[in-house]
Structures are given as C-alpha cells and as structure tokens.
Short mmCIF file of C-alpha atoms in Angstrom, two decimals:
data_model
loop_
_atom_site.label_atom_id
_atom_site.label_comp_id
_atom_site.label_asym_id
_atom_site.label_seq_id
_atom_site.Cartn_x
_atom_site.Cartn_y
_atom_site.Cartn_z
CA MET A 1201 142.84 104.51 167.17
CA ALA A 1202 146.41 105.92 167.26
CA THR A 1203 148.45 103.19 169.06
CA THR A 1204 145.34 101.27 170.00
CA TYR A 1205 144.37 97.77 168.94
CA LEU A 1206 142.06 94.97 170.04
CA THR A 1207 143.00 91.33 170.43
CA ARG A 1208 141.77 87.81 171.15
CA THR A 1209 142.82 84.21 170.43
CA GLN A 1210 140.70 82.16 168.03
CA GLY A 1211 139.22 78.87 169.19
CA SER A 1212 138.64 75.81 167.03
CA PRO A 1213 136.78 77.02 163.94
CA THR A 1214 133.58 75.76 162.39
CA GLU A 1215 135.30 75.90 158.98
CA ASN A 1216 138.71 77.50 158.43
CA LYS A 1217 138.27 77.60 154.65
CA LYS A 1218 135.26 79.92 154.83
CA PHE A 1219 134.68 83.20 156.66
CA THR A 1220 133.34 86.74 156.22
CA VAL A 1221 134.71 89.97 157.70
CA SER A 1222 132.61 93.15 157.81
CA CYS A 1223 133.36 96.49 159.40
CA TRP A 1224 132.33 100.11 159.12
CA PHE A 1225 135.26 102.50 159.31
CA GLN A 1226 136.11 106.16 158.92
CA ALA A 1227 139.82 106.52 158.13
CA SER A 1228 141.51 109.73 159.27
CA GLN A 1229 144.43 108.89 156.99
CA VAL A 1230 145.75 105.98 154.94
CA ALA A 1231 149.26 104.58 155.03
CA ASP A 1232 151.23 101.58 153.82
CA GLU A 1233 150.42 98.44 155.86
CA MET A 1234 147.78 100.17 158.03
CA LYS A 1235 145.83 97.20 159.39
CA LEU A 1236 142.10 96.58 159.68
CA ILE A 1237 142.45 92.97 160.88
CA TYR A 1238 145.53 90.79 161.30
CA SER A 1239 146.20 87.23 162.47
CA ASP A 1240 149.44 85.26 162.83
CA ASP A 1241 151.17 82.40 164.67
CA ASN A 1242 153.63 84.73 166.42
CA SER A 1243 155.90 84.60 163.38
CA THR A 1244 155.95 85.74 159.78
CA ASN A 1245 155.45 82.17 158.50
CA ASN A 1246 151.68 82.03 158.80
CA TYR A 1247 149.38 85.03 158.71
CA THR A 1248 146.24 86.55 157.21
CA TYR A 1249 145.48 90.24 157.03
CA ILE A 1250 143.30 92.93 155.48
CA HIS A 1251 144.97 96.34 155.31
CA PHE A 1252 145.69 99.43 153.24
CA SER A 1253 148.39 98.58 150.74
CA ASP A 1254 149.77 102.12 150.34
CA THR A 1255 149.08 105.81 150.79
CA SER A 1256 146.64 105.80 147.85
CA GLY A 1257 144.11 103.94 150.02
CA ARG A 1258 143.93 100.63 148.14
CA ILE A 1259 142.77 97.55 150.08
CA ARG A 1260 144.91 94.39 150.22
CA PHE A 1261 144.01 90.85 151.31
CA GLN A 1262 146.92 88.49 151.90
CA ASN A 1263 147.45 85.00 153.31
CA ARG A 1264 150.68 83.09 153.98
CA ASN A 1265 151.17 79.46 154.97
CA GLY A 1266 154.52 77.84 155.74
CA GLY A 1267 156.46 81.00 154.92
CA SER A 1268 155.08 81.41 151.39
CA ASN A 1269 152.34 83.71 150.13
CA ASN A 1270 149.49 81.76 148.56
CA THR A 1271 147.06 84.67 148.31
CA GLU A 1272 147.63 88.33 147.49
CA LEU A 1273 144.96 90.64 146.14
CA ILE A 1274 145.05 94.43 145.84
CA TRP A 1275 141.96 96.22 144.59
CA GLU A 1276 142.37 99.40 142.58
CA ASN A 1277 139.39 101.32 143.99
CA ASN A 1278 140.69 103.64 146.68
CA ILE A 1279 139.56 105.02 150.05
CA ARG A 1280 139.74 108.80 149.53
CA ASP A 1281 136.94 110.39 151.55
CA PHE A 1282 138.11 110.97 155.13
CA SER A 1283 134.73 112.36 156.19
CA ALA A 1284 132.73 109.24 155.30
CA PHE A 1285 132.14 105.86 156.86
CA TYR A 1286 132.82 102.95 154.51
CA ASN A 1287 131.47 99.42 154.83
CA LEU A 1288 134.05 96.78 153.92
CA VAL A 1289 132.97 93.17 153.44
CA MET A 1290 135.58 90.49 152.66
CA ALA A 1291 133.86 87.16 151.93
CA VAL A 1292 136.14 84.10 151.59
CA ASP A 1293 135.45 80.51 150.55
CA SER A 1294 138.40 78.54 149.15
CA THR A 1295 136.16 75.56 148.31
CA GLN A 1296 134.63 77.48 145.39
CA THR A 1297 135.38 75.95 141.97
CA THR A 1298 136.16 79.27 140.27
CA ALA A 1299 139.27 80.92 141.71
CA SER A 1300 137.91 84.47 141.49
CA ASP A 1301 134.88 83.42 143.57
CA ARG A 1302 137.09 82.38 146.50
CA VAL A 1303 137.60 85.97 147.71
CA LYS A 1304 134.90 88.58 147.16
CA PHE A 1305 135.43 92.15 148.29
CA TYR A 1306 132.50 94.56 148.61
CA LEU A 1307 132.76 98.27 149.37
CA ASN A 1308 129.48 99.93 150.38
CA GLY A 1309 127.58 96.95 148.98
CA VAL A 1310 129.28 96.96 145.57
CA GLN A 1311 131.62 94.12 144.60
CA GLN A 1312 135.08 95.33 143.60
CA THR A 1313 136.69 93.40 140.74
CA VAL A 1314 139.49 95.63 139.38
CA LEU A 1315 142.80 94.29 140.70
CA ASP A 1316 146.41 95.40 140.58
CA SER A 1317 147.99 93.37 137.78
CA SER A 1318 150.96 92.50 140.00
CA ALA A 1319 148.87 91.31 142.95
CA ASN A 1320 145.95 89.18 141.82
CA THR A 1321 146.71 85.74 143.26
CA PHE A 1322 143.51 84.07 144.49
CA PRO A 1323 143.83 81.30 147.08
CA PRO A 1324 144.33 77.74 145.85
CA SER A 1325 141.47 75.30 146.22
CA ASP A 1326 140.71 74.29 149.82
CA GLN A 1327 143.23 76.72 151.27
CA THR A 1328 143.06 77.21 155.05
CA PHE A 1329 143.50 80.64 156.63
CA THR A 1330 145.30 81.67 159.81
CA LEU A 1331 142.56 84.20 160.49
CA ASN A 1332 140.13 81.40 161.25
CA SER A 1333 142.41 78.75 162.75
CA GLY A 1334 142.40 77.65 166.36
CA GLY A 1335 145.03 79.01 168.72
CA TYR A 1336 146.08 81.97 166.56
CA GLY A 1337 145.82 85.54 167.72
CA VAL A 1338 143.52 87.99 165.96
CA ASP A 1339 144.22 91.72 166.17
CA ILE A 1340 141.92 94.51 165.04
CA GLY A 1341 143.52 97.84 164.21
CA ALA A 1342 147.20 96.82 164.23
CA ASN A 1343 149.81 94.16 163.65
CA GLY A 1344 149.94 92.97 167.25
CA PHE A 1345 152.95 90.73 166.61
CA ASN A 1346 155.19 93.70 165.76
CA ASN A 1347 153.12 96.38 167.51
CA ASN A 1348 152.90 98.55 164.42
CA ALA A 1349 150.76 99.40 161.39
CA TYR A 1350 148.07 100.94 163.59
CA PHE A 1351 144.76 101.91 162.05
CA GLN A 1352 144.12 105.66 162.21
CA GLY A 1353 140.44 106.49 162.46
CA VAL A 1354 137.13 105.18 163.79
CA MET A 1355 135.65 101.69 163.60
CA SER A 1356 132.11 100.47 164.24
CA TYR A 1357 130.14 97.22 163.93
CA PHE A 1358 133.12 94.90 163.40
CA ALA A 1359 131.75 91.46 162.54
CA PHE A 1360 133.33 88.08 161.78
CA ILE A 1361 131.29 85.10 160.58
CA ASP A 1362 132.93 81.68 160.75
CA GLY A 1363 131.94 79.07 158.18
CA THR A 1364 130.07 81.00 155.47
CA GLN A 1365 130.83 83.36 152.61
CA GLU A 1366 128.18 86.05 153.10
CA LEU A 1367 126.69 88.69 150.84
CA PRO A 1368 126.90 92.35 151.97
CA GLY A 1369 123.12 92.62 152.37
CA ILE A 1370 123.24 91.25 155.90
CA PHE A 1371 125.45 94.18 157.01
CA GLY A 1372 123.92 97.09 155.09
CA GLU A 1373 121.25 98.17 152.64
CA THR A 1374 120.55 100.88 150.09
CA ASP A 1375 118.52 103.78 151.43
CA SER A 1376 115.36 104.09 149.31
CA THR A 1377 115.42 107.89 149.52
CA THR A 1378 119.10 108.82 149.15
CA GLY A 1379 120.38 105.76 147.29
CA GLN A 1380 123.29 105.54 149.73
CA TRP A 1381 124.54 102.41 151.46
CA LYS A 1382 123.48 102.50 155.12
CA ILE A 1383 124.11 100.36 158.16
CA LYS A 1384 121.94 97.50 159.38
CA THR A 1385 122.05 97.52 163.15
CA THR A 1386 120.80 93.93 163.34
CA ILE A 1387 123.08 91.37 161.70
CA THR A 1388 121.64 87.95 160.94
CA PRO A 1389 124.05 85.49 159.26
CA SER A 1390 122.56 83.32 156.54
CA VAL A 1391 123.39 80.15 158.51
CA ALA A 1392 125.00 80.93 161.88
CA TRP A 1393 127.80 82.96 163.43
CA GLY A 1394 129.99 79.86 163.68
CA ALA A 1395 132.33 78.98 166.53
CA ASN A 1396 134.70 81.95 166.04
CA GLY A 1397 132.06 84.47 164.99
CA PHE A 1398 131.86 87.79 166.80
CA LEU A 1399 130.33 91.27 166.66
CA ILE A 1400 132.06 94.05 168.60
CA LEU A 1401 132.00 97.86 168.66
CA LYS A 1402 128.25 97.71 168.13
CA ASN A 1403 127.38 99.94 171.06
CA GLY A 1404 130.11 102.55 171.35
CA ASN A 1405 133.48 101.15 172.37
CA SER A 1406 132.22 97.86 173.81
CA LEU A 1407 134.58 94.92 173.29
CA THR A 1408 131.92 92.47 174.42
CA ASP A 1409 130.84 90.09 171.69
CA GLU A 1410 127.22 90.79 170.76
CA SER A 1411 126.82 87.83 168.43
CA SER A 1412 125.35 84.57 169.73
CA ASN A 1413 128.84 83.71 171.04
CA SER A 1414 130.99 85.08 173.83
CA ASN A 1415 134.13 85.80 171.82
CA ASN A 1416 135.06 88.98 173.64
CA PHE A 1417 138.11 91.08 172.78
CA THR A 1418 140.55 92.85 175.07
CA LEU A 1419 142.46 96.11 174.64
CA GLY A 1420 145.91 95.23 173.30
CA GLY A 1421 147.38 98.69 173.82
CA GLY A 1422 146.68 102.38 173.66
CA THR A 1423 143.41 104.04 174.61
CA LEU A 1424 139.99 103.17 173.24
CA THR A 1425 137.87 106.30 172.92
CA LYS A 1426 134.13 106.31 172.38
CA THR A 1427 132.81 108.78 169.82
CA GLU A 1428 129.29 109.82 168.92
CA SER A 1429 130.23 109.71 165.24
CA CYS A 1430 128.88 106.55 163.64
CA PRO A 1431 127.69 105.29 160.23
CA SER A 1432 124.15 106.54 160.88
CA ASN A 1433 125.23 110.01 162.09
CA VAL A 1434 128.62 111.27 160.93
CA PHE A 1435 130.06 114.37 162.61
CA ALA A 1436 132.26 116.98 160.97
CA THR A 1437 136.03 116.79 161.40
CA MET A 1438 138.98 118.76 160.06
CA ASN A 1439 139.16 118.08 156.35
CA ARG A 1440 142.38 116.19 155.72
CA ALA A 1441 141.63 116.13 151.99
CA SER A 1442 141.93 119.92 151.73
CA PRO A 1443 145.01 120.89 149.69
CA THR A 1444 146.06 123.27 152.45
CA THR A 1445 146.55 120.56 155.09
CA ALA A 1446 149.89 119.24 153.85
CA ALA A 1447 151.68 121.39 156.42
CA PHE A 1448 150.00 119.60 159.32
CA THR A 1449 152.35 116.73 160.11
CA ALA A 1450 150.68 115.06 163.07
CA MET A 1451 146.93 115.21 162.62
CA GLY A 1452 145.15 112.63 164.72
CA ASN A 1453 142.21 111.58 166.86
CA GLY A 1454 139.97 111.07 163.87
CA ASN A 1455 141.20 114.34 162.35
CA LEU A 1456 139.83 116.33 165.26
CA TYR A 1457 143.36 117.36 166.32
CA ASN A 1458 145.55 119.48 164.04
CA GLY A 1459 148.87 118.34 165.50
CA SER A 1460 152.13 120.11 164.79
CA GLN A 1461 152.78 121.83 161.49
CA SER A 1462 155.68 122.67 159.23
CA PRO A 1463 156.79 125.11 157.96
CA ASN A 1464 156.08 127.74 160.60
CA TYR A 1465 153.75 129.98 158.62
CA TRP A 1466 150.02 130.64 158.80
CA ASN A 1467 148.23 127.42 157.84
CA ALA A 1468 144.49 126.84 157.74
CA ILE A 1469 142.21 123.84 157.75
CA PRO A 1470 138.44 123.69 156.99
CA GLY A 1471 135.77 121.28 158.17
CA THR A 1472 134.38 118.34 156.25
CA PHE A 1473 130.78 119.64 156.35
CA ALA A 1474 129.34 123.00 155.38
CA ALA A 1475 125.96 124.70 155.08
CA SER A 1476 124.34 127.70 153.41
CA SER A 1477 121.39 127.94 155.83
CA GLY A 1478 120.50 126.78 159.32
CA LYS A 1479 122.04 127.22 162.77
CA PHE A 1480 125.05 125.22 163.99
CA TYR A 1481 127.21 124.97 167.10
CA TRP A 1482 130.72 123.58 167.75
CA GLU A 1483 133.65 123.98 170.15
CA VAL A 1484 137.42 124.38 169.78
CA LYS A 1485 139.86 123.61 172.59
CA ILE A 1486 143.19 125.43 172.65
CA GLU A 1487 145.66 122.63 173.31
CA GLY A 1488 148.89 124.60 172.92
CA VAL A 1489 149.84 128.25 172.39
CA TRP A 1490 153.21 129.41 171.08
CA GLY A 1491 154.98 132.15 173.03
CA SER A 1492 153.21 134.60 175.31
CA THR A 1493 149.50 134.59 176.10
CA SER A 1494 149.04 137.76 174.04
CA ASN A 1495 150.37 136.25 170.83
CA THR A 1496 148.26 136.40 167.69
CA THR A 1497 149.08 132.99 166.23
CA HIS A 1498 145.58 131.50 166.47
CA ARG A 1499 142.48 132.31 164.39
CA HIS A 1500 139.30 130.23 164.59
CA GLY A 1501 135.89 130.74 163.04
CA ILE A 1502 134.29 130.06 159.67
CA ALA A 1503 135.54 129.64 156.09
CA ASN A 1504 133.59 130.33 152.91
CA LEU A 1505 133.61 127.41 150.49
CA ASN A 1506 132.34 129.65 147.70
CA VAL A 1507 135.89 131.04 147.60
CA ASP A 1508 138.97 129.22 146.32
CA LEU A 1509 140.44 128.02 149.61
CA ASN A 1510 143.82 127.35 148.02
CA GLN A 1511 144.34 130.78 146.46
CA LYS A 1512 146.88 132.11 148.98
CA VAL A 1513 149.45 129.31 148.94
CA GLY A 1514 152.80 130.97 148.41
CA SER A 1515 156.24 129.48 147.93
CA THR A 1516 156.72 129.57 151.68
CA GLY A 1517 153.65 127.43 152.30
CA ASP A 1518 151.78 130.38 153.81
CA VAL A 1519 148.00 129.92 153.88
CA ALA A 1520 146.38 132.94 155.55
CA TRP A 1521 142.70 132.79 154.68
CA THR A 1522 141.70 135.68 156.93
CA ASP A 1523 143.99 137.96 154.95
CA ASP A 1524 141.56 137.54 152.04
CA ALA A 1525 137.79 137.21 151.79
CA ILE A 1526 138.02 133.51 152.59
CA ALA A 1527 137.52 133.21 156.34
CA ALA A 1528 136.36 135.17 159.37
CA GLY A 1529 138.48 134.18 162.35
CA TRP A 1530 138.60 135.17 166.01
CA GLN A 1531 142.26 136.11 166.26
CA ASN A 1532 143.77 135.80 169.71
CA SER A 1533 143.98 139.30 171.29
CA SER A 1534 142.90 141.05 168.07
CA GLY A 1535 139.15 140.62 167.55
CA VAL A 1536 137.65 139.12 164.39
CA ARG A 1537 139.82 139.19 161.28
CA TYR A 1538 138.41 139.15 157.74
CA SER A 1539 139.91 140.30 154.44
CA ASN A 1540 143.07 141.62 156.10
CA SER A 1541 141.25 143.84 158.61
CA VAL A 1542 140.13 143.40 162.23
CA THR A 1543 136.82 144.42 163.81
CA GLY A 1544 135.48 144.25 167.34
CA THR A 1545 138.90 144.26 169.00
CA SER A 1546 137.55 145.17 172.43
CA ASP A 1547 134.72 142.64 172.28
CA TYR A 1548 136.78 139.46 172.17
CA PRO A 1549 139.41 138.65 174.83
CA THR A 1550 142.53 136.56 174.53
CA TYR A 1551 142.54 132.81 174.99
CA VAL A 1552 145.20 130.52 176.41
CA ALA A 1553 145.91 126.82 176.56
CA ASN A 1554 142.95 124.74 177.85
CA ASP A 1555 140.39 127.44 177.03
CA ILE A 1556 137.38 126.15 175.10
CA LEU A 1557 136.00 128.45 172.42
CA MET A 1558 132.31 128.32 171.48
CA PHE A 1559 130.90 129.04 168.02
CA ALA A 1560 127.24 129.53 167.10
CA MET A 1561 126.74 130.11 163.37
CA ASP A 1562 123.33 131.44 162.32
CA LEU A 1563 123.28 131.31 158.52
CA ASP A 1564 119.60 132.23 158.34
CA ASN A 1565 120.48 135.68 159.69
CA LEU A 1566 124.21 135.78 158.75
CA LYS A 1567 125.40 136.07 162.35
CA LEU A 1568 128.32 134.44 164.16
CA TYR A 1569 128.42 134.32 167.96
CA LEU A 1570 131.72 133.74 169.75
CA GLY A 1571 132.17 132.51 173.30
CA LYS A 1572 134.77 131.20 175.73
CA ASN A 1573 134.49 128.77 178.62
CA GLY A 1574 130.70 128.95 178.82
CA THR A 1575 130.23 132.70 178.33
CA TRP A 1576 129.16 134.38 175.09
CA GLN A 1577 131.38 137.38 174.36
CA ASN A 1578 130.03 140.89 173.86
CA SER A 1579 126.87 139.80 175.76
CA GLY A 1580 125.98 137.72 172.74
CA ASN A 1581 122.60 136.01 172.46
CA PRO A 1582 122.59 133.31 169.74
CA THR A 1583 118.78 133.08 169.91
CA SER A 1584 118.24 136.79 169.13
CA GLY A 1585 117.62 136.12 165.44
CA ALA A 1586 117.76 139.04 163.00
CA SER A 1587 118.75 141.53 165.71
CA GLY A 1588 122.02 139.63 166.22
CA THR A 1589 122.64 140.72 169.80
CA GLY A 1590 126.40 140.71 170.39
CA ALA A 1591 127.10 138.91 167.11
CA TYR A 1592 129.70 139.34 164.43
CA THR A 1593 127.91 139.86 161.11
CA ILE A 1594 128.94 137.30 158.50
CA PRO A 1595 130.12 139.44 155.55
CA VAL A 1596 128.43 137.56 152.70
CA ALA A 1597 126.03 134.71 152.14
CA GLY A 1598 127.71 131.51 151.05
CA ILE A 1599 128.53 127.95 152.00
CA TRP A 1600 130.29 128.23 155.35
CA THR A 1601 132.21 125.62 157.34
CA PRO A 1602 134.10 125.60 160.67
CA TYR A 1603 137.78 126.36 160.23
CA SER A 1604 140.99 126.92 162.22
CA GLU A 1605 144.19 128.73 161.36
CA THR A 1606 147.45 128.54 163.32
CA LYS A 1607 150.99 129.77 162.74
CA TYR A 1608 153.55 127.70 164.63
CA GLY A 1609 154.05 124.00 165.26
CA SER A 1610 153.22 124.36 168.95
CA ASP A 1611 149.89 126.08 168.18
CA THR A 1612 147.70 123.02 168.56
CA ILE A 1613 143.95 122.68 168.85
CA SER A 1614 141.20 120.06 168.92
CA TRP A 1615 137.62 120.27 167.77
CA ASN A 1616 134.38 118.94 169.20
CA CYS A 1617 131.57 119.04 166.65
CA GLY A 1618 129.38 116.86 168.85
CA ASN A 1619 131.62 113.79 169.07
CA GLY A 1620 131.86 114.20 172.85
CA HIS A 1621 135.67 114.35 173.20
CA PHE A 1622 138.61 116.67 172.94
CA ARG A 1623 141.26 114.27 171.66
CA THR A 1624 141.00 111.28 174.07
CA THR A 1625 139.45 113.27 176.92
CA ALA A 1626 135.71 112.88 177.31
CA ILE A 1627 133.57 115.95 177.88
CA SER A 1628 133.64 116.53 181.66
CA SER A 1629 130.32 118.30 182.20
CA ALA A 1630 128.07 117.93 179.19
CA GLY A 1631 125.82 120.89 178.57
CA THR A 1632 122.30 120.91 177.18
CA ALA A 1633 122.38 119.06 173.87
CA ALA A 1634 120.75 120.01 170.61
CA SER A 1635 117.66 118.12 169.51
CA THR A 1636 119.94 116.14 167.21
CA PRO A 1637 122.40 113.82 169.04
CA GLY A 1638 125.72 115.32 170.01
CA ILE A 1639 127.69 115.93 173.24
CA PHE A 1640 129.27 119.32 174.00
CA GLU A 1641 131.01 120.85 177.00
CA TYR A 1642 128.60 123.81 177.14
CA ASP A 1643 124.90 124.37 176.49
CA VAL A 1644 123.85 124.35 172.86
CA PRO A 1645 121.65 127.39 172.12
CA THR A 1646 118.03 126.61 171.30
CA SER A 1647 117.47 125.68 167.62
CA TYR A 1648 121.18 125.11 166.95
CA GLN A 1649 122.42 121.76 165.69
CA PRO A 1650 125.77 119.99 165.50
CA MET A 1651 127.60 119.84 162.18
CA SER A 1652 126.60 116.25 161.46
CA THR A 1653 124.63 114.40 158.82
CA LYS A 1654 121.53 114.43 161.02
CA GLY A 1655 122.11 118.01 162.14
CA LEU A 1656 122.41 119.22 158.56
CA ASN A 1657 119.14 117.51 157.65
CA THR A 1658 117.10 118.68 160.65
#
C-alpha cells in the first residue's frame, strides 16, 4: 500500500469489550510498527492496534487507556514468506474468566500461544478497547494519527465483527486435498456483524462495506491499486527473501518493483514461483535506464533454481548470475547472455525506458521466446513447439523462474506476472488472457499460463 491507508470513524458499538478482526494479507516486507489496523482518540493516551513488532515479522496486539498500557502481547511465530497470503484472526473478549482466553490470535487457522516473555500482558477483566468505541477513528494500513507506519503489501477480505469473539473457521477452512488453509468467500458471523462490523476489500479494491451494515471506508491517503493477486490465486513477484536482494533498497508495489540499489554492481533478483515443465508468460517494464540507450546494464530472463543462486556474491556485493550457468538474460544491446557468453546478438534489439519486454517460457520444449512492445523478436512463434521458431534454446532442464538483473541504482524495472499493473499504473490495453486468470498488456500465446498458483496447476 506504500503511503496508502483506509479510514473511518466508529459508531456506538454493540459491545466494546468483544470483537474479532480478520484479514488476508501478503506482506512485501516487514518493519517495526508496520500497521495492519490502528485506532486512537487523536492522541497517544488511548489506542488499540495490531501491527508488526519488528523486522523479524512478529505480530503485536496492544491497547492503552488513559495513557497507560493495559495490554501488550507479542507472538513469537513470524511472518517470513513474502510470496504467500496469510490469514490473521485476532479474537478479543475481556469478559472471559481466564486471562489468556481474552485475546486469541490465529494464523492460517492455528492458534498461536508462544509469547515474548517481556510482552505477555493480557487485558484486565472487562477492559474496553478504543478499536471498538464510538467516535474513535479506525485506520487500516497505517497510523493515521501520525501518518506513518504504513503497511507494505496487499490486503484482502478485511473483516471486523463487533460483539463476539469468533473462531477462525468462519473466515477460512482447510483444503481437503492440499491440507492448506484457504479463504472462505462468504463470511457468516456466529451471531451478527454488530453495529461496527464491516467487510471491505472483498471484491478488488472496494471500500464499500459488504457486511449487513453500511460502514464504508474512505481513502486516507496515497493510491489504492487493485491487483489480481488474491488468497485463492497468488501471482509471482520478485523474491524479497532471496539472499541476493539485500542490495535493493527501495523495493515496493508488492515486490513487483525493484527500486534503487546499492552498491552499484550487478545485482539479480529471482521470482517467487518456478516450474520444471509447462508454458508460462510474463512481462517486464523498463522504468529507468542508466546512461545512454545503448548501455548494457539490464539483463532479464530466467534463472535456474537447481543452481546455487548465491554463489557469485563477492566482497563488492556483485551478483552476476549470467556470468555463470545460473541465468539466461536478454542483455540490453548484447543478445542473450549465459555462462559469461552472448548469443543471438543481432536477433534482440536494445530497449529503453517505458519499453515492455515479453517472455514466453516453454519448459516442455526448453525454449524461451523474447519480445518487446507486442512483437516477438527474431520472428519468434511461442506456439511452434519443438521446432522453436525464433526461440532461444534453454541450455539445460531444471527448475526455472523469472529473474531480472540490473547494475546501477537508476536501472529500475517492474514486473507484471498477471497482476494487471506496472507499479500503480493499470494495464492500458489488456491483451488476450490465458485460460487461467491474469491481465497482461499484450496477448498471451495459446497454451501459456501466468506464473500463479492456478497457472502452475493448470
């Protein structure tokens, strides 16, 4: 959400000692104080919030009344997977006899009970909470009072139930085939939504309450961008968890933008999804190019996860995968580079800022097709199968993923793996989509899929 947050003012509650918060989120990073939901009285005397307590990804629940903290809980289980959607459920009822029953935290349907020894203060009996008190502002994705602590990532199905402490089974369920926790698209509270209950972000970026109430939110700041990525179909992004991404200092937009980088050496970043068979399509937009248009500081293509992606990290921070048998990248003005050599120099032209590169990876026939701005280079035909018309031949079988490699801080790019945006800009003229959902600027070749959970399982 970058500098984006959502806001509304709570009305008189059904019961301000009991409530349940549920949301599905995909964090593109974690940071100290990064907020999921926050409520205050326009001061630091009374507030309630759920946020990340630190860069390790631990979740904190805190409440303050009259300037003093009466509740502070930090759970030890961490949010580490930046490619996945998590379901958080925080169920609160301060009327419970047993203190530890007054706040129950579930992650993907499993109750979390291991707490930081220095932050395990459960609310006192019959404690009231600012988050469900009339007249107080509620912000999703930031601390609206100070305009900071913005959530970085994607949110979906954000629900608040006023008056009951719910179990996670009304928000999700275990898939009988995969055993994974999956979303329930119909939410039915055990009693009722309550006066302050709401459900937003159910259908894309809608801030209209889709509970039985009309507790709509407004945009508090920033830009709200709709993405096709959702708990039921997650799309690939740049993999922030890769050890080689430390040099990228300003990744954003759900990790679909590499941002600037430091130091100024070759640095590479892989995707979060990979495959060993099948046919997949994605796009890369050149946001910024260092120096002249003929520079060779961009390489984009595919990386082989069967190879140690971290093997070429030198003391300078240099990560040049195409100089080894790690990646095959279309290098600007120099053809396709692999294992420190370049092939097909005359077949692949240069690219400049605002060009959109097209990639069609056929792992069934070990072919990679490269295109620019709607045209396949070298008269390529991604549907030509084993003949590989106009294709670059993938050197070895393996587990391959999209990847990008840039050299200088101003060499910036964004990916579209079917999400439907380049950064905050929606696709302007969507091409023919694959059979699996996904929105691209140009036509997806027949039989190719997006790099998404549904695309990988087609």
